[in-house]
Amino acid sequence: MSVPVLIVGAGVIGTAVACELTRRGVVCTVVDNRDPGGGATQASAGMLAPYVEAHESGPLLDLGIRSLALYDDWIARITRDAGLEVEYRRIGTLEVALDAHHAAELRATGASERAVTRTWLDPAAARSSYPALGSSAGALFTPAHGYVAARQLTAAQAAVATQRGATFHRARVERIESGRDHVRVLTSTGMLTATHVVLAAGAWGSDIEIAGSGAPPLRPVRGQLLHIGWHGPPIETIIWGPECYIVPRTDGSLLVGATVEEVGFDERATCAGVRDLLDAACDLLPGAWGATFVAVYVGLRPAAPDNLPVLGPDGHMPGLVHASGHYRNGVLLAPVTAHLIADWIVERKRDPSFDVLNAGRF
Ligand code: GLY
């Protein structure tokens, strides 16, 4: 079978790229050996918080800000076209300091940032605004931040792409190689060919043999995420502490994430992971000790050696395009990645970020 664009990976990135390409009239096939969103995406709390995740100016902060700016329109269009609900709220983040040193750091961060509103709350103000909080040394509120339900978003993106003619093919991709005027993709169910192949396979992309250049050296970084039923005072913002973050969902439950573990391709939930997250959650919200345990999810984030995304055309294989290595920010960066990859494939428009984030940097 030959298609114009073959996307390897049906996570939040692969389905976002399929959505944007099909919107521009490009026929796509998405290949994955899991259901859409069945990899790292299903264990994501869907945080949209570039000013917390990127601690310094650089390509990650730039892309995060660009992607956050696309989010309102992206969600409006996807939910309208899919006819599906996607929980998406810009309720801000509250970074909580538990000691004076961290408080001083956060205050300095808040004061130095000119491009976005950030408000420092002293301990009394933090407690009275957020009664569920335990004692703190103060907190920095960033109202622009938010979250999106990552599994719902990915399902909606897959639905929209399907409506527009994309097909989803269940297979494991083993090898990618150049053919004459096309790219050949050897899968567990046979050979596929395409004019462009977008590699968005997450950490598993590093296992794919890429003839000539080799796959980007991505490593899996395990994240465990707790889901708990909350019975305390309502929580109206995302709470971000030194060892965990807490996302309040509209059904009153909380997501508590996430461990950061270098344990290879091990997708087990562990007692240590659950205990560490519960301890960290209780440091911020003492009432978490009496919460109902609902579930634990586990995902493998795809991380490059410099923890930055791998984006843009491959330097060796014509037609191969990278969209991987999003590490902690796949959900945040999905809209901007989809736009940049579609701009390249459809219009040959090369975003300046490709100069820094290309696969050839390794
Ligand atoms: N974006 C948060 C995480 O990866 O845990």
Short mmCIF file of C-alpha atoms and ligand atoms in Angstrom, two decimals:
data_model
loop_
_atom_site.label_atom_id
_atom_site.label_comp_id
_atom_site.label_asym_id
_atom_site.label_seq_id
_atom_site.Cartn_x
_atom_site.Cartn_y
_atom_site.Cartn_z
CA MET A 1 0.00 0.00 0.00
CA SER A 2 1.26 3.51 -0.77
CA VAL A 3 -0.04 6.71 0.85
CA PRO A 4 1.00 10.36 0.74
CA VAL A 5 1.80 10.52 4.48
CA LEU A 6 2.37 7.70 6.91
CA ILE A 7 2.52 8.65 10.58
CA VAL A 8 4.30 6.23 12.89
CA GLY A 9 2.66 6.54 16.32
CA ALA A 10 -0.94 7.16 17.39
CA GLY A 11 -0.27 9.13 20.56
CA VAL A 12 -1.21 12.73 21.20
CA ILE A 13 1.45 13.90 18.70
CA GLY A 14 0.73 11.42 15.90
CA THR A 15 -3.03 12.01 16.04
CA ALA A 16 -2.54 15.81 16.20
CA VAL A 17 -0.35 15.67 13.07
CA ALA A 18 -2.98 13.47 11.35
CA CYS A 19 -5.67 15.97 12.28
CA GLU A 20 -3.80 18.97 10.93
CA LEU A 21 -2.66 17.25 7.73
CA THR A 22 -6.14 15.93 6.91
CA ARG A 23 -7.57 19.42 7.60
CA ARG A 24 -5.26 20.61 4.83
CA GLY A 25 -6.49 17.85 2.52
CA VAL A 26 -3.58 15.42 2.88
CA VAL A 27 -4.40 11.70 3.00
CA CYS A 28 -2.73 9.99 6.01
CA THR A 29 -2.33 6.55 7.48
CA VAL A 30 -1.37 6.20 11.14
CA VAL A 31 0.47 3.04 12.20
CA ASP A 32 0.75 1.86 15.80
CA ASN A 33 0.54 -1.46 17.57
CA ARG A 34 -1.56 0.15 20.34
CA ASP A 35 -4.89 1.96 20.33
CA PRO A 36 -4.69 5.77 19.88
CA GLY A 37 -3.29 7.28 23.06
CA GLY A 38 -2.32 3.87 24.46
CA GLY A 39 1.33 4.75 25.14
CA ALA A 40 2.67 7.64 27.22
CA THR A 41 -0.47 9.70 26.52
CA GLN A 42 -2.78 7.57 28.69
CA ALA A 43 -0.66 8.35 31.78
CA SER A 44 -0.49 12.11 31.22
CA ALA A 45 -2.23 14.65 33.44
CA GLY A 46 -2.31 16.94 30.39
CA MET A 47 -0.55 19.87 31.99
CA LEU A 48 -0.32 23.04 29.89
CA ALA A 49 2.29 24.95 31.88
CA PRO A 50 5.27 26.18 29.87
CA TYR A 51 6.36 28.73 32.47
CA VAL A 52 6.77 25.95 35.02
CA GLU A 53 8.15 23.23 32.77
CA ALA A 54 10.76 25.36 30.98
CA HIS A 55 12.89 26.99 33.63
CA GLU A 56 14.89 29.17 31.28
CA SER A 57 14.46 30.91 27.95
CA GLY A 58 15.18 28.68 24.96
CA PRO A 59 13.46 26.49 22.38
CA LEU A 60 11.28 24.60 24.87
CA LEU A 61 9.83 27.77 26.40
CA ASP A 62 9.39 29.34 22.94
CA LEU A 63 7.53 26.32 21.57
CA GLY A 64 5.50 25.93 24.76
CA ILE A 65 4.32 29.55 24.61
CA ARG A 66 3.45 29.22 20.91
CA SER A 67 1.53 26.01 21.51
CA LEU A 68 -0.36 27.36 24.52
CA ALA A 69 -1.47 30.29 22.35
CA LEU A 70 -2.93 27.83 19.82
CA TYR A 71 -4.82 25.78 22.41
CA ASP A 72 -8.19 27.59 22.65
CA ASP A 73 -8.74 27.40 18.89
CA TRP A 74 -7.35 23.89 18.65
CA ILE A 75 -9.78 22.53 21.26
CA ALA A 76 -12.74 24.50 19.87
CA ARG A 77 -12.16 23.09 16.39
CA ILE A 78 -11.43 19.50 17.45
CA THR A 79 -14.44 19.24 19.77
CA ARG A 80 -16.74 20.83 17.20
CA ASP A 81 -15.56 18.56 14.40
CA ALA A 82 -15.43 15.38 16.52
CA GLY A 83 -18.70 16.07 18.32
CA LEU A 84 -16.91 14.88 21.46
CA GLU A 85 -16.28 16.61 24.78
CA VAL A 86 -12.73 17.26 25.86
CA GLU A 87 -12.14 18.54 29.39
CA TYR A 88 -9.96 21.64 28.99
CA ARG A 89 -9.58 24.36 31.59
CA ARG A 90 -7.22 27.30 31.95
CA ILE A 91 -7.37 27.40 35.76
CA GLY A 92 -3.77 28.43 36.36
CA THR A 93 -0.98 26.83 38.34
CA LEU A 94 -0.06 27.55 41.94
CA GLU A 95 3.61 26.73 42.58
CA VAL A 96 3.86 26.12 46.29
CA ALA A 97 7.08 26.70 48.23
CA LEU A 98 7.55 24.54 51.29
CA ASP A 99 10.64 26.37 52.60
CA ALA A 100 12.09 29.88 52.59
CA HIS A 101 14.78 29.10 50.01
CA HIS A 102 12.23 27.81 47.47
CA ALA A 103 9.97 30.79 48.24
CA ALA A 104 12.80 33.21 47.45
CA GLU A 105 13.45 31.42 44.16
CA LEU A 106 9.80 31.51 43.14
CA ARG A 107 9.44 35.18 44.07
CA ALA A 108 12.47 36.01 41.95
CA THR A 109 11.08 33.99 39.03
CA GLY A 110 7.73 35.70 39.28
CA ALA A 111 9.32 39.16 39.42
CA SER A 112 11.67 38.56 36.47
CA GLU A 113 9.01 37.33 34.03
CA ARG A 114 7.63 40.25 32.05
CA ALA A 115 5.70 38.45 29.31
CA VAL A 116 3.11 36.76 31.52
CA THR A 117 1.15 37.70 34.63
CA ARG A 118 2.36 35.91 37.76
CA THR A 119 1.24 36.76 41.27
CA TRP A 120 3.07 36.01 44.50
CA LEU A 121 0.91 34.99 47.46
CA ASP A 122 2.43 35.12 50.95
CA PRO A 123 1.69 32.13 53.22
CA ALA A 124 -1.46 33.69 54.75
CA ALA A 125 -2.84 34.72 51.35
CA ALA A 126 -2.10 31.27 49.90
CA ARG A 127 -3.92 29.57 52.78
CA SER A 128 -6.96 31.83 52.67
CA SER A 129 -7.28 31.59 48.86
CA TYR A 130 -6.78 27.81 48.87
CA PRO A 131 -8.09 26.40 52.16
CA ALA A 132 -7.14 22.82 51.26
CA LEU A 133 -3.43 23.76 51.25
CA GLY A 134 -1.24 22.75 54.16
CA SER A 135 1.32 25.15 55.60
CA SER A 136 3.56 26.73 52.99
CA ALA A 137 6.18 29.43 52.61
CA GLY A 138 4.09 31.13 49.92
CA ALA A 139 3.04 30.36 46.36
CA LEU A 140 3.33 31.73 42.82
CA PHE A 141 0.13 31.81 40.76
CA THR A 142 0.28 31.77 36.95
CA PRO A 143 -3.27 32.20 35.60
CA ALA A 144 -2.45 31.46 31.92
CA HIS A 145 -1.71 27.80 32.62
CA GLY A 146 -4.20 24.94 32.51
CA TYR A 147 -4.73 21.32 31.58
CA VAL A 148 -6.50 19.18 29.03
CA ALA A 149 -7.70 15.60 29.42
CA ALA A 150 -5.04 13.91 27.30
CA ARG A 151 -6.91 10.70 26.52
CA GLN A 152 -10.07 12.57 25.53
CA LEU A 153 -8.05 14.93 23.36
CA THR A 154 -6.26 12.09 21.59
CA ALA A 155 -9.52 10.20 21.01
CA ALA A 156 -11.10 13.37 19.57
CA GLN A 157 -8.08 14.05 17.32
CA ALA A 158 -8.20 10.44 16.06
CA ALA A 159 -11.96 10.76 15.43
CA VAL A 160 -11.55 14.00 13.47
CA ALA A 161 -8.69 12.59 11.39
CA THR A 162 -10.76 9.46 10.64
CA GLN A 163 -13.76 11.56 9.58
CA ARG A 164 -11.46 13.39 7.17
CA GLY A 165 -10.25 10.14 5.63
CA ALA A 166 -7.26 9.06 7.72
CA THR A 167 -6.91 5.34 8.38
CA PHE A 168 -5.43 3.69 11.46
CA HIS A 169 -3.39 0.54 10.87
CA ARG A 170 -2.51 -1.81 13.73
CA ALA A 171 1.11 -2.93 13.33
CA ARG A 172 4.59 -2.61 14.83
CA VAL A 173 7.05 -0.63 12.71
CA GLU A 174 10.41 -2.38 12.37
CA ARG A 175 12.43 -0.55 9.72
CA ILE A 176 12.30 2.66 7.67
CA GLU A 177 14.34 2.96 4.48
CA SER A 178 14.56 5.06 1.32
CA GLY A 179 12.94 3.79 -1.85
CA ARG A 180 12.88 5.48 -5.24
CA ASP A 181 10.78 8.70 -4.75
CA HIS A 182 9.25 7.35 -1.55
CA VAL A 183 9.96 6.03 1.92
CA ARG A 184 9.48 2.33 2.66
CA VAL A 185 8.22 1.24 6.07
CA LEU A 186 8.53 -2.40 7.05
CA THR A 187 5.89 -3.34 9.62
CA SER A 188 4.90 -6.53 11.41
CA THR A 189 2.08 -6.89 8.86
CA GLY A 190 4.01 -6.04 5.67
CA MET A 191 5.57 -3.19 3.72
CA LEU A 192 3.96 0.27 3.41
CA THR A 193 5.27 3.11 1.28
CA ALA A 194 4.68 6.83 1.52
CA THR A 195 5.89 10.13 0.14
CA HIS A 196 6.46 11.34 3.71
CA VAL A 197 6.84 9.38 6.93
CA VAL A 198 6.37 11.23 10.22
CA LEU A 199 8.13 9.53 13.11
CA ALA A 200 6.03 10.17 16.23
CA ALA A 201 6.48 6.83 17.96
CA GLY A 202 7.53 8.11 21.39
CA ALA A 203 10.25 6.25 23.25
CA TRP A 204 9.61 3.17 21.09
CA GLY A 205 10.88 5.12 18.07
CA SER A 206 14.44 4.42 19.20
CA ASP A 207 13.86 0.70 18.50
CA ILE A 208 13.01 1.32 14.84
CA GLU A 209 15.86 0.67 12.46
CA ILE A 210 16.33 3.70 10.21
CA ALA A 211 18.53 2.81 7.27
CA GLY A 212 21.45 5.18 6.80
CA SER A 213 20.99 7.54 9.72
CA GLY A 214 19.70 5.55 12.71
CA ALA A 215 16.81 6.51 14.96
CA PRO A 216 17.12 9.49 17.34
CA PRO A 217 18.55 8.22 20.65
CA LEU A 218 15.39 8.55 22.74
CA ARG A 219 15.16 6.95 26.18
CA PRO A 220 12.01 6.06 28.11
CA VAL A 221 11.44 7.98 31.36
CA ARG A 222 8.72 6.35 33.42
CA GLY A 223 5.97 8.46 34.93
CA GLN A 224 3.44 7.07 37.38
CA LEU A 225 0.26 9.10 37.88
CA LEU A 226 -2.28 8.61 40.67
CA HIS A 227 -6.00 9.20 40.40
CA ILE A 228 -7.68 9.85 43.75
CA GLY A 229 -11.16 10.83 44.90
CA TRP A 230 -11.01 14.11 46.85
CA HIS A 231 -13.34 14.86 49.76
CA GLY A 232 -11.90 18.16 51.03
CA PRO A 233 -12.62 21.82 50.14
CA PRO A 234 -12.86 22.48 46.39
CA ILE A 235 -9.52 22.99 44.64
CA GLU A 236 -9.73 25.61 41.90
CA THR A 237 -6.23 25.53 40.42
CA ILE A 238 -3.39 23.16 39.57
CA ILE A 239 -1.11 22.82 42.57
CA TRP A 240 2.58 22.34 41.85
CA GLY A 241 4.93 21.33 44.61
CA PRO A 242 8.60 20.37 44.76
CA GLU A 243 7.88 16.63 44.36
CA CYS A 244 4.48 16.41 42.61
CA TYR A 245 1.72 18.31 40.89
CA ILE A 246 -2.01 17.96 41.48
CA VAL A 247 -4.66 18.52 38.81
CA PRO A 248 -8.27 18.96 39.95
CA ARG A 249 -10.73 17.38 37.49
CA THR A 250 -14.27 18.64 37.02
CA ASP A 251 -15.70 15.46 38.61
CA GLY A 252 -14.01 16.45 41.88
CA SER A 253 -11.24 13.85 41.65
CA LEU A 254 -7.52 14.69 41.54
CA LEU A 255 -4.63 13.50 39.39
CA VAL A 256 -1.30 13.41 41.22
CA GLY A 257 1.79 13.18 39.06
CA ALA A 258 4.26 12.12 38.32
CA THR A 259 7.33 10.06 39.09
CA VAL A 260 10.41 10.60 36.90
CA GLU A 261 12.20 7.25 36.70
CA GLU A 262 14.99 6.05 34.42
CA VAL A 263 14.09 2.34 34.43
CA GLY A 264 14.04 1.46 30.73
CA PHE A 265 10.96 -0.02 29.06
CA ASP A 266 9.30 -1.02 32.33
CA GLU A 267 5.62 -0.04 32.44
CA ARG A 268 4.85 -1.41 35.90
CA ALA A 269 3.21 0.62 38.63
CA THR A 270 5.30 0.21 41.77
CA CYS A 271 4.62 0.48 45.51
CA ALA A 272 7.52 2.97 45.73
CA GLY A 273 6.03 5.16 43.03
CA VAL A 274 2.59 5.21 44.65
CA ARG A 275 4.00 5.87 48.13
CA ASP A 276 6.28 8.69 46.96
CA LEU A 277 3.42 10.41 45.14
CA LEU A 278 1.07 10.05 48.12
CA ASP A 279 3.71 11.47 50.49
CA ALA A 280 4.34 14.39 48.13
CA ALA A 281 0.60 15.04 47.71
CA CYS A 282 0.09 15.03 51.50
CA ASP A 283 2.89 17.59 51.94
CA LEU A 284 0.78 19.97 49.84
CA LEU A 285 -2.75 18.85 50.72
CA PRO A 286 -2.86 17.11 54.10
CA GLY A 287 -6.41 15.91 53.28
CA ALA A 288 -5.00 13.67 50.52
CA TRP A 289 -4.30 11.06 53.22
CA GLY A 290 -8.04 10.38 53.51
CA ALA A 291 -8.70 10.46 49.75
CA THR A 292 -10.15 7.48 47.90
CA PHE A 293 -7.62 5.54 45.86
CA VAL A 294 -9.00 5.22 42.30
CA ALA A 295 -6.16 4.17 39.99
CA VAL A 296 -2.54 4.46 39.03
CA TYR A 297 -1.46 4.96 35.40
CA VAL A 298 2.02 4.42 34.00
CA GLY A 299 3.61 5.91 30.90
CA LEU A 300 7.05 6.13 29.32
CA ARG A 301 7.96 9.67 28.31
CA PRO A 302 10.24 9.88 25.24
CA ALA A 303 13.37 11.87 26.11
CA ALA A 304 16.33 12.88 23.94
CA PRO A 305 19.79 13.28 25.53
CA ASP A 306 19.14 17.04 25.96
CA ASN A 307 15.45 16.47 26.91
CA LEU A 308 14.33 18.66 24.00
CA PRO A 309 11.96 17.61 21.18
CA VAL A 310 13.25 16.21 17.90
CA LEU A 311 11.51 18.10 15.10
CA GLY A 312 11.73 18.56 11.37
CA PRO A 313 12.98 16.84 8.24
CA ASP A 314 15.65 14.16 8.56
CA GLY A 315 19.03 15.28 7.26
CA HIS A 316 19.77 11.97 5.51
CA MET A 317 16.52 10.39 4.34
CA PRO A 318 14.34 12.54 2.05
CA GLY A 319 10.68 12.30 3.09
CA LEU A 320 11.35 11.29 6.69
CA VAL A 321 10.17 13.90 9.22
CA HIS A 322 10.73 13.77 12.98
CA ALA A 323 8.08 14.69 15.57
CA SER A 324 9.22 13.00 18.74
CA GLY A 325 11.20 13.41 21.98
CA HIS A 326 8.58 15.65 23.59
CA TYR A 327 9.54 14.23 27.01
CA ARG A 328 7.35 15.98 29.67
CA ASN A 329 5.48 18.20 27.21
CA GLY A 330 3.85 16.08 24.50
CA VAL A 331 0.35 17.28 25.31
CA LEU A 332 1.37 20.94 25.59
CA LEU A 333 3.34 20.81 22.33
CA ALA A 334 0.85 18.81 20.23
CA PRO A 335 -0.82 21.77 18.44
CA VAL A 336 2.41 23.59 17.56
CA THR A 337 4.06 20.34 16.47
CA ALA A 338 1.10 19.52 14.22
CA HIS A 339 1.22 22.99 12.64
CA LEU A 340 4.99 22.97 12.06
CA ILE A 341 5.05 19.46 10.60
CA ALA A 342 2.08 20.20 8.33
CA ASP A 343 3.68 23.51 7.25
CA TRP A 344 6.79 21.59 6.24
CA ILE A 345 5.02 18.74 4.43
CA VAL A 346 2.40 20.84 2.66
CA GLU A 347 4.22 24.14 2.03
CA ARG A 348 7.92 23.31 2.55
CA LYS A 349 7.86 26.04 5.19
CA ARG A 350 10.80 25.45 7.51
CA ASP A 351 10.29 26.70 11.05
CA PRO A 352 13.46 28.21 12.60
CA SER A 353 13.09 25.81 15.55
CA PHE A 354 14.10 22.95 13.20
CA ASP A 355 17.61 24.46 13.06
CA VAL A 356 18.03 23.71 16.76
CA LEU A 357 15.77 20.69 17.25
CA ASN A 358 16.62 18.56 14.20
CA ALA A 359 17.59 14.90 14.56
CA GLY A 360 21.07 15.61 13.20
CA ARG A 361 22.10 17.29 16.48
CA PHE A 362 22.98 13.94 18.08
N1 GLY B 1 4.38 17.17 32.21
C1 GLY B 1 4.50 16.54 33.44
C2 GLY B 1 5.11 15.22 33.43
O1 GLY B 1 5.62 14.74 32.44
O2 GLY B 1 5.10 14.61 34.47
#
